[in-house]
Amino acid sequence: VTLLVAVHASSENWTPARWRTRLAERLPGRRIALWPDDAVDPSSVRYVAAWKPPPGLLATFPNLEVVFNLGAGVDALLQDPRLPDVPIVRVATDDLTNRMSEYVLMHTLMIHRQQRYLDDCQRRGFWTPRDQWAANALRVGVMGLGVIGADAARKLALVGFDVAGWSRSPKSIEGIACFAGDAGLAPFLARTDVLVALLPLTPDTRGVLDRRLFADLARDGRLGGPWLINAGRGGLHVEEDVLAALDDGTLLGAVLDVFATEPLPPEHPFWGHPKVTVTPHNAADSDAEAISAYVAAQIVRHEAGGALANLVDRRHGY
Amino acid sequence: VTLLVAVHASSENWTPARWRTRLAERLPGRRIALWPDDAVDPSSVRYVAAWKPPPGLLATFPNLEVVFNLGAGVDALLQDPRLPDVPIVRVATDDLTNRMSEYVLMHTLMIHRQQRYLDDCQRRGFWTPRDQWAANALRVGVMGLGVIGADAARKLALVGFDVAGWSRSPKSIEGIACFAGDAGLAPFLARTDVLVALLPLTPDTRGVLDRRLFADLARDGRLGGPWLINAGRGGLHVEEDVLAALDDGTLLGAVLDVFATEPLPPEHPFWGHPKVTVTPHNAADSDAEAISAYVAAQIVRHEAGGALANLVDRRHGY
């Protein structure tokens, strides 16, 4: 078996059988098997392409060479206590990156252009524009400068926003003021009107978006207070701290695509909160076609002696 | 008198006195006068900076050299039957261009990302994402490829949309499929899911956005029908045709920043129409600072023998 596919059907495009078809088209002549549907000899499995496989499953394949995590976030996978010591590749397709940047750009623009206020004016039939400044008056701060964060930062800057970025280790991106590490966090937050969280979820980043951090954001900007956009992982923000910060004005608003519990429970206060925009974890839907092409290309390159791309560093958790 | 300023106070930043201060700072040693407040010898006026001056006013200055129209659209100015035969410069600042592109990008993204549907889901507390495709599946068509339209088209393409443009005379923009003239209109419309109108208002373009044109837009796109964004001039679209096209499904939705009558009258059906987004002609607010710097720089260059930029071609009406 060349490749074992272990996924759950989260949509029609994500049914296991469709993954097999797509991957078989791109890896002609190989055996592609589905877990748990197909009977396979565990020792024959060289690669596994998986999304949130049950803990322990990967350890049952003694000749496993590479695990492909079928999404950008590997936080679920890394919680497997018996995760075998083989390379883990995560999805980093242009398709996924571009979609995330669409989301970040749209919501930053909606905040900047006061679209919720204008929607309210329309509902009331009021022609009452407020002062509107240009994008260069708004300081956007992107937390997390991996492939996705760097692309979002660049596109925000092209539209004219005043963009900075923060990352754990130092980065350099043309046109973006880059801050790094513990020492860089306070100055980064102090110049940020709209905070965009695109961090991986790791033991270090869990709960990083808390009251203390919100209190360090800029309060001298054009919006009258800071905003949070979390399109990374729900575990990054502390829900009760977001609510408290919105209620006491530490945050002016929040746009959340990810939550501690998904789907967001019907009784959750975020749903009806006037300062919160809830989206159903669809900032960057995974395109199964693009991911299949990506996995197949990496297998072909690996077998030709080439290096695997976008390997996960387990020490850092992403 | 070097420069006579003839504007109406449409906001605090647009009070005539503030224009005088700003322009005087940038043209030290010159006399800047306000119409109608200041007494001036009409024969002393070399330049007029005006926004919608009363018809006939400009003809009273026999030594007028240049008129600066304090906005991008010169349709109001050109209706003056006694407009003197001097060069007319229109505002084309980067600030104005960037703001218009912000508006076009945000509303195109909101259509593309089905944000109105997601808002409705939030109001109802439903976690029910629909299929979401990437931006390259959406064909955006920009009508009008002047400085503003070309910038919007480029930025839409950078975000990933499949962008084409149409203009009266042939243009060439890298990465944009450019159509031109009467012959190019039908093929341009046939591949357009979201039509962005950024045309000047001229006798040729008045009422160009009508039923017949809407019927020629693409009907095979991902959205299930075409959308209209008009951020140009209200006279471009025929209001009853927009309403009829929305009601019979020829158009799926419309985003309108400009109207035949502004402010849009309280009883107008656009206000409460479920398929219409109304914004109060604020797609690109004029920044008085940026415009003052632009006018002053053109006067200095002109007097040093340099060419005036962004001259209006009266034959074409823009």
XYZ file of C-alpha atoms in Angstrom:
636
model
C 0.000 0.000 0.000
C 1.498 3.300 -1.038
C -0.871 5.562 0.776
C -3.509 5.033 3.426
C -6.160 7.720 3.713
C -7.734 8.266 7.140
C -10.313 11.061 7.086
C -13.824 11.750 8.294
C -16.553 12.860 5.912
C -17.054 16.514 6.868
C -18.650 17.407 3.529
C -19.359 15.716 0.228
C -15.915 16.691 -1.005
C -14.352 15.161 2.054
C -15.913 11.692 1.786
C -13.143 9.086 2.043
C -14.034 7.520 -1.314
C -13.533 10.828 -3.118
C -10.084 11.203 -1.560
C -9.152 7.785 -2.916
C -10.325 8.706 -6.423
C -8.505 12.008 -6.474
C -5.236 10.632 -5.111
C -5.339 7.592 -7.399
C -5.642 9.898 -10.413
C -2.509 11.715 -9.332
C -0.519 8.618 -8.283
C -1.296 6.160 -11.085
C -0.250 2.564 -10.482
C -0.087 2.908 -6.670
C -2.403 1.287 -4.210
C -4.466 3.837 -2.273
C -6.425 2.354 0.630
C -8.995 3.797 2.990
C -8.984 3.411 6.734
C -10.994 1.758 8.232
C -12.888 0.520 5.139
C -10.142 -1.390 3.335
C -8.294 -4.434 4.639
C -4.596 -3.654 4.601
C -1.453 -5.312 5.876
C -0.190 -2.712 8.405
C 3.435 -3.380 7.451
C 2.703 -2.409 3.850
C 1.700 1.177 4.630
C 4.384 3.685 3.617
C 2.402 6.942 3.856
C -0.708 8.056 5.695
C -2.782 11.083 4.732
C -4.940 11.883 7.744
C -7.146 14.460 9.390
C -7.634 13.984 13.135
C -6.943 10.207 13.129
C -7.760 8.332 16.352
C -4.830 8.435 18.806
C -2.674 5.349 18.436
C -3.641 4.569 14.851
C -0.437 5.838 13.273
C 1.689 3.749 15.654
C 0.261 0.544 14.141
C 2.157 0.974 10.855
C 5.761 -0.200 11.426
C 7.078 0.893 8.026
C 5.471 4.323 7.943
C 7.710 6.891 6.245
C 5.691 10.115 6.221
C 2.431 11.421 7.685
C 0.522 14.046 5.699
C -1.724 16.160 7.913
C -4.634 17.229 5.691
C -4.875 20.737 7.126
C -2.662 23.603 8.216
C -3.033 23.027 11.969
C -1.298 19.990 13.470
C -2.402 20.625 17.076
C -4.876 17.693 17.029
C -2.342 15.277 15.504
C 0.427 16.168 17.952
C -1.789 15.248 20.893
C -1.422 11.582 19.951
C 0.796 10.195 22.756
C 1.950 7.346 20.503
C 2.683 9.438 17.438
C 5.495 7.615 15.596
C 8.778 9.433 15.066
C 8.432 10.009 11.317
C 8.312 13.264 9.352
C 4.961 15.065 9.448
C 4.028 17.261 6.505
C 1.275 19.824 6.887
C -0.847 21.328 4.146
C 0.441 24.658 2.920
C -1.191 25.081 -0.460
C -1.510 28.449 -2.150
C -5.237 27.798 -2.237
C -5.469 27.621 1.568
C -3.184 30.629 2.024
C -5.141 32.753 -0.451
C -8.469 31.908 1.172
C -7.222 32.887 4.603
C -5.985 36.198 3.219
C -9.418 36.806 1.630
C -10.991 36.433 5.060
C -8.487 38.659 6.827
C -8.697 41.362 4.155
C -12.486 41.377 4.060
C -12.961 41.600 7.816
C -10.204 44.190 8.254
C -11.849 46.278 5.522
C -15.295 45.878 7.131
C -13.899 47.154 10.435
C -11.941 49.957 8.763
C -14.855 51.104 6.588
C -17.333 50.978 9.505
C -19.554 48.633 7.476
C -21.616 47.500 10.487
C -22.490 51.134 11.195
C -23.424 51.659 7.536
C -25.583 48.502 7.610
C -27.382 49.956 10.606
C -27.852 53.277 8.765
C -29.405 51.379 5.857
C -31.798 49.483 8.141
C -32.940 52.811 9.571
C -32.974 54.605 6.214
C -30.413 57.177 7.393
C -27.980 58.808 4.958
C -25.454 59.710 7.641
C -21.856 58.932 6.642
C -19.290 59.227 9.412
C -15.790 60.531 8.871
C -13.889 57.920 6.900
C -10.094 57.894 6.892
C -7.875 56.041 4.404
C -6.389 52.605 5.100
C -2.973 54.027 5.956
C -4.499 55.476 9.144
C -5.250 51.976 10.457
C -2.520 49.934 12.131
C -3.051 46.232 11.570
C -0.954 43.706 13.487
C -0.634 40.120 12.317
C 0.366 37.587 15.000
C 2.020 34.622 13.333
C 4.199 35.134 10.263
C 4.288 31.667 8.747
C 3.274 31.168 5.115
C -0.312 32.240 5.853
C 0.425 35.197 8.135
C 3.097 36.569 5.803
C 0.711 36.431 2.829
C -2.059 38.168 4.776
C 0.365 40.856 5.969
C 1.607 41.522 2.437
C -1.888 41.811 1.000
C -3.053 44.089 3.821
C -0.079 46.339 3.061
C -0.899 46.373 -0.668
C -4.376 47.661 0.117
C -2.727 50.461 2.076
C -2.978 49.443 5.744
C -0.108 50.230 8.097
C 0.939 46.645 8.847
C 3.201 45.084 11.442
C 3.764 41.452 12.297
C 4.814 39.469 15.310
C 6.351 36.001 15.391
C 8.115 33.819 17.936
C 11.388 33.865 16.027
C 12.581 36.917 14.049
C 11.297 37.293 10.468
C 11.841 39.861 7.759
C 9.110 40.812 5.281
C 9.482 43.778 2.946
C 7.155 46.616 3.856
C 6.102 45.022 7.150
C 7.444 46.125 10.537
C 8.418 42.777 12.078
C 8.512 42.236 15.854
C 9.601 38.992 17.515
C 9.697 37.093 20.777
C 8.648 38.099 24.265
C 10.506 41.409 24.071
C 8.787 42.381 20.824
C 5.251 41.672 21.947
C 4.487 44.818 23.977
C 5.715 47.297 21.328
C 3.855 45.316 18.647
C 0.592 45.427 20.599
C 1.048 49.102 21.494
C 0.901 50.058 17.786
C -1.934 47.693 16.801
C -5.539 48.820 16.185
C -6.693 45.556 14.586
C -5.051 42.368 15.850
C -5.177 39.431 13.424
C -4.361 36.082 15.059
C -2.932 33.502 12.649
C -0.788 31.580 15.122
C -0.553 27.797 15.343
C -2.010 26.275 18.500
C 0.829 25.005 20.687
C 1.361 24.728 24.449
C 2.994 28.195 24.197
C 0.171 29.883 22.320
C -2.830 28.303 24.055
C -4.755 31.116 25.719
C -2.306 33.788 24.564
C -5.208 36.070 23.566
C -6.258 36.986 27.088
C -7.246 40.073 29.071
C -3.691 41.101 29.720
C -2.819 41.036 26.035
C -5.989 42.914 25.035
C -5.155 45.632 27.579
C -1.800 46.196 25.834
C -3.352 46.970 22.427
C -3.367 50.555 21.100
C -6.079 52.858 22.388
C -5.107 55.977 20.417
C -6.229 54.833 16.955
C -8.937 56.105 14.612
C -11.425 53.405 15.567
C -11.635 54.491 19.209
C -10.404 51.135 20.491
C -8.838 47.874 19.351
C -10.391 44.952 17.472
C -9.555 41.241 17.445
C -9.789 38.945 14.416
C -9.064 35.288 15.265
C -8.855 33.080 12.204
C -6.241 30.748 13.707
C -7.447 28.352 16.361
C -10.141 28.647 19.012
C -7.679 27.661 21.730
C -5.706 30.850 21.151
C -8.318 33.079 22.795
C -9.774 32.840 26.279
C -13.520 33.128 25.694
C -14.445 34.693 29.028
C -11.649 37.241 28.584
C -12.909 38.200 25.114
C -16.410 38.705 26.536
C -15.158 40.694 29.521
C -12.932 42.867 27.295
C -15.837 43.592 24.937
C -18.138 44.425 27.810
C -15.754 46.846 29.548
C -14.524 48.414 26.281
C -10.984 47.001 26.345
C -11.929 45.553 22.951
C -14.264 47.409 20.610
C -15.196 44.318 18.636
C -14.191 40.782 17.708
C -14.408 38.683 14.541
C -14.104 35.008 15.384
C -13.925 32.070 12.999
C -12.670 29.515 15.520
C -13.887 28.460 18.959
C -13.030 26.217 21.880
C -16.048 24.065 20.970
C -17.133 23.736 17.331
C -19.824 24.045 16.153
C -20.285 26.959 18.554
C -23.057 25.797 20.921
C -26.485 27.405 20.291
C -26.599 28.994 23.750
C -23.151 30.584 23.480
C -23.133 34.370 24.170
C -20.956 35.064 21.084
C -23.891 34.331 18.735
C -26.025 37.267 19.788
C -23.321 39.623 21.018
C -23.642 42.985 19.218
C -19.856 43.420 19.095
C -19.016 39.943 17.800
C -19.022 38.575 14.261
C -19.216 34.766 14.262
C -18.249 32.774 11.172
C -18.504 28.969 11.098
C -14.801 28.029 10.834
C -14.860 28.692 7.101
C -12.142 31.330 6.814
C -10.150 28.918 4.677
C -12.004 25.844 3.567
C -9.687 23.068 2.514
C -9.944 22.387 -1.182
C -9.613 18.629 -1.551
C -8.393 18.897 -5.152
C -5.585 21.282 -4.233
C -4.585 19.168 -1.218
C -4.545 15.944 -3.246
C -2.249 17.501 -5.834
C -0.007 18.745 -3.020
C 0.250 15.348 -1.285
C 0.843 13.455 -4.537
C 3.555 15.906 -5.631
C 5.345 15.552 -2.293
C 5.292 11.740 -2.503
C 6.689 11.769 -6.041
C 9.419 14.234 -5.038
C 10.276 12.294 -1.869
C 10.663 9.050 -3.802
C 12.895 10.807 -6.323
C 15.200 11.774 -3.441
C 13.898 15.309 -2.997
C 13.196 16.996 0.302
C 9.758 17.089 1.890
C 8.320 20.598 2.200
C 6.461 22.173 5.121
C 7.681 19.702 7.711
C 6.358 20.051 11.229
C 8.867 20.894 13.950
C 7.622 18.906 16.942
C 9.594 20.912 19.468
C 7.691 24.036 18.467
C 4.429 22.269 17.827
C 3.895 23.469 14.235
C -5.255 86.748 -6.622
C -3.426 83.536 -7.344
C -6.188 81.152 -6.485
C -9.886 81.560 -5.843
C -11.560 78.774 -3.882
C -15.246 78.133 -4.573
C -16.593 75.248 -2.507
C -19.572 74.446 -0.317
C -19.141 73.302 3.245
C -20.109 69.627 3.027
C -18.259 68.708 6.243
C -16.002 70.397 8.740
C -12.993 69.554 6.607
C -14.666 71.117 3.599
C -15.441 74.519 5.119
C -14.131 77.227 2.743
C -11.946 78.785 5.442
C -10.074 75.511 5.962
C -9.365 75.243 2.249
C -7.831 78.707 2.346
C -5.595 77.802 5.294
C -4.427 74.549 3.772
C -3.710 76.035 0.341
C -1.977 79.108 1.802
C 0.375 76.816 3.723
C 1.348 75.106 0.499
C 1.532 78.254 -1.654
C 3.300 80.722 0.634
C 3.323 84.355 -0.488
C 0.297 83.960 -2.793
C -3.108 85.454 -2.268
C -5.802 82.799 -1.766
C -9.345 84.165 -1.796
C -12.719 82.606 -1.071
C -15.780 82.927 -3.217
C -18.224 84.508 -2.381
C -16.808 85.718 0.963
C -13.821 87.761 -0.211
C -13.912 90.852 -2.399
C -11.730 90.168 -5.442
C -11.030 91.940 -8.694
C -12.301 89.357 -11.221
C -9.472 90.158 -13.631
C -6.894 89.217 -10.987
C -8.007 85.586 -10.700
C -5.565 83.164 -12.365
C -6.793 79.854 -10.956
C -10.055 78.614 -9.501
C -10.360 75.527 -7.314
C -14.038 74.614 -7.300
C -16.583 71.944 -6.497
C -19.939 72.383 -8.233
C -19.646 76.165 -8.691
C -22.815 77.976 -9.826
C -23.142 77.953 -13.634
C -21.706 81.114 -15.122
C -19.331 81.900 -12.252
C -16.168 80.752 -14.006
C -16.943 82.891 -17.062
C -16.634 86.044 -14.942
C -12.841 85.728 -14.627
C -11.289 87.021 -17.874
C -7.699 86.022 -17.025
C -8.457 82.542 -15.742
C -5.717 80.052 -16.668
C -6.760 76.759 -15.078
C -9.776 75.330 -13.285
C -9.171 72.663 -10.640
C -12.200 70.448 -10.132
C -12.016 69.314 -6.489
C -13.231 65.778 -7.203
C -12.763 62.980 -9.695
C -16.068 63.492 -11.544
C -16.396 66.556 -13.756
C -19.953 65.861 -14.943
C -21.438 68.687 -12.824
C -18.803 71.210 -13.958
C -19.204 70.383 -17.649
C -22.902 71.195 -17.506
C -22.038 74.905 -17.166
C -23.088 76.339 -20.561
C -20.672 79.255 -20.145
C -17.685 77.206 -19.019
C -14.607 79.135 -20.224
C -12.230 77.456 -22.657
C -9.338 76.898 -20.236
C -7.700 73.672 -19.091
C -9.671 71.759 -16.452
C -7.712 69.559 -14.048
C -9.533 66.913 -12.071
C -8.463 65.367 -8.794
C -6.627 62.105 -9.227
C -4.765 61.634 -5.970
C -3.466 58.282 -4.826
C -5.548 58.812 -1.703
C -8.802 58.920 -3.701
C -7.773 55.972 -5.878
C -6.807 53.834 -2.885
C -10.072 54.550 -1.078
C -12.130 53.558 -4.097
C -10.192 50.302 -4.361
C -10.841 49.615 -0.658
C -14.572 49.904 -1.329
C -14.514 47.717 -4.427
C -12.366 45.053 -2.757
C -14.469 44.924 0.398
C -17.801 44.632 -1.380
C -16.509 42.119 -3.925
C -15.148 40.020 -1.045
C -18.451 40.305 0.852
C -20.329 39.013 -2.207
C -17.756 36.301 -2.890
C -17.603 35.099 0.721
C -21.418 35.118 1.092
C -21.108 37.421 4.092
C -24.778 38.472 4.065
C -25.758 34.802 4.333
C -23.280 34.300 7.188
C -24.667 37.399 8.967
C -28.106 35.844 8.681
C -26.783 32.539 10.084
C -25.348 34.422 13.050
C -28.641 36.231 13.721
C -30.360 32.842 13.775
C -27.594 31.107 15.714
C -27.018 28.567 12.899
C -23.588 27.043 12.281
C -24.303 26.187 8.656
C -21.445 27.078 6.308
C -22.217 26.817 2.615
C -19.736 25.624 0.033
C -17.107 28.315 -0.338
C -14.932 28.457 -3.439
C -11.669 30.397 -3.805
C -11.490 33.872 -5.372
C -10.194 32.523 -8.684
C -13.643 30.985 -9.276
C -15.251 34.444 -9.367
C -15.106 36.553 -12.521
C -15.062 40.236 -11.712
C -15.506 42.791 -14.499
C -14.459 46.411 -14.029
C -16.163 48.931 -16.345
C -13.945 51.974 -16.698
C -10.150 51.566 -16.718
C -8.961 55.059 -15.866
C -6.591 55.565 -12.944
C -9.221 54.379 -10.461
C -10.579 51.408 -12.423
C -7.101 50.153 -13.283
C -6.037 50.265 -9.620
C -9.166 48.415 -8.504
C -8.671 45.785 -11.221
C -5.041 45.212 -10.219
C -5.861 44.840 -6.528
C -8.777 42.491 -7.232
C -6.383 40.341 -9.264
C -3.791 40.336 -6.458
C -6.396 38.932 -4.082
C -6.983 36.149 -6.605
C -10.155 37.113 -8.485
C -10.417 36.371 -12.197
C -10.523 39.974 -13.421
C -11.400 41.563 -16.739
C -11.875 45.199 -17.616
C -13.800 47.186 -20.192
C -13.090 50.681 -21.432
C -14.217 52.904 -24.301
C -10.789 52.968 -25.897
C -8.394 49.969 -25.782
C -6.195 49.617 -22.679
C -3.596 47.108 -21.599
C -3.101 46.101 -17.966
C -0.888 43.188 -16.977
C -2.882 40.270 -15.635
C -6.236 41.768 -16.648
C -8.208 40.664 -19.706
C -9.000 44.013 -21.338
C -12.047 44.506 -23.572
C -12.877 47.752 -25.359
C -15.541 49.610 -27.280
C -18.976 48.530 -28.443
C -17.659 45.286 -29.902
C -15.959 44.306 -26.650
C -18.933 44.892 -24.383
C -20.935 41.696 -24.979
C -17.987 39.284 -24.504
C -16.918 41.261 -21.411
C -20.385 41.022 -19.861
C -20.751 37.349 -20.817
C -17.767 36.444 -18.575
C -18.656 38.730 -15.656
C -20.194 37.515 -12.368
C -19.648 40.762 -10.457
C -19.827 43.983 -12.482
C -17.994 46.945 -10.931
C -18.962 50.291 -12.488
C -16.253 52.948 -12.224
C -17.105 54.904 -15.377
C -17.251 58.679 -15.623
C -20.716 60.117 -16.224
C -20.913 61.451 -19.777
C -23.690 61.692 -22.378
C -22.449 58.287 -23.631
C -22.486 56.539 -20.252
C -25.670 58.002 -18.785
C -28.052 55.113 -18.214
C -25.623 52.524 -19.591
C -26.409 50.164 -16.684
C -29.851 49.153 -17.867
C -31.957 46.023 -18.251
C -30.421 45.090 -21.547
C -26.909 45.232 -20.133
C -27.869 43.273 -16.990
C -29.383 40.552 -19.180
C -26.013 40.109 -20.932
C -24.101 39.333 -17.711
C -22.908 35.775 -16.998
C -25.466 33.369 -15.556
C -23.203 30.310 -15.255
C -21.051 31.473 -12.330
C -20.641 30.152 -8.803
C -22.927 32.766 -7.262
C -25.993 31.622 -9.200
C -26.426 34.997 -10.913
C -24.704 38.311 -11.473
C -24.152 41.236 -9.088
C -23.752 44.949 -9.690
C -21.468 47.294 -7.728
C -21.845 50.946 -8.756
C -19.294 53.216 -7.124
C -19.090 55.598 -10.097
C -22.034 57.928 -10.596
C -25.739 57.517 -9.908
C -26.578 58.544 -13.475
C -24.871 55.403 -14.805
C -27.650 53.077 -13.647
C -31.355 53.219 -14.462
C -33.002 52.833 -11.059
C -36.217 51.190 -12.241
C -34.185 48.736 -14.323
C -32.039 47.791 -11.308
C -35.191 47.156 -9.266
C -36.865 45.160 -12.037
C -33.694 43.094 -12.616
C -33.415 42.318 -8.895
C -37.060 41.358 -8.679
C -37.041 38.984 -11.664
C -33.617 37.511 -10.816
C -31.677 39.035 -13.728
C -29.483 40.495 -10.987
C -28.860 38.613 -7.758
C -27.874 41.697 -5.812
C -26.638 45.278 -6.042
C -24.228 47.406 -4.013
C -24.861 51.087 -4.693
C -22.878 54.057 -3.416
C -24.306 56.610 -5.853
C -27.839 57.576 -6.815
C -29.809 59.801 -9.178
C -30.842 61.888 -6.145
C -28.505 62.237 -3.158
C -29.068 61.872 -0.302
C -31.213 58.911 -1.335
C -34.785 59.959 -0.408
C -36.196 58.277 2.733
C -39.046 56.622 0.820
C -36.800 55.135 -1.878
C -37.242 51.344 -2.341
C -33.455 50.760 -2.352
C -33.247 51.444 1.403
C -35.234 48.424 2.495
C -34.618 46.126 -0.450
C -33.239 42.782 0.781
C -30.953 42.451 -2.248
C -29.511 45.980 -2.135
C -26.648 47.394 -0.078
C -26.873 51.186 0.137
C -23.841 53.252 1.159
C -24.052 57.056 1.467
C -21.728 58.088 -1.399
C -18.699 57.504 0.787
C -16.816 54.938 -1.312
C -13.984 57.443 -1.677
C -14.247 60.482 0.531
C -12.128 63.348 -0.708
C -9.284 64.078 1.655
C -8.903 67.844 1.693
C -5.252 67.655 2.746
C -4.329 65.369 -0.119
C -6.288 67.468 -2.625
C -4.694 70.727 -1.419
C -1.221 69.292 -1.830
C -2.190 68.078 -5.309
C -3.573 71.460 -6.450
C -0.630 73.407 -5.029
C 1.891 71.076 -6.659
C 0.179 71.448 -10.043
C 0.208 75.269 -9.793
C 3.910 75.320 -8.913
C 4.733 72.930 -11.763
C 2.573 74.869 -14.254
C 4.283 78.150 -13.386
C 7.689 76.518 -13.821
C 6.694 75.594 -17.363
C 5.670 71.998 -16.601
C 2.621 70.236 -17.982
C -0.664 70.004 -16.091
C -1.632 66.436 -15.174
C -5.046 64.765 -15.361
C -6.531 67.246 -17.787
C -10.161 66.793 -18.730
C -10.929 66.010 -22.371
C -14.148 67.901 -23.011
C -15.026 65.934 -26.137
C -15.189 62.760 -24.058
C -16.596 64.437 -20.995
C -13.941 63.241 -18.520
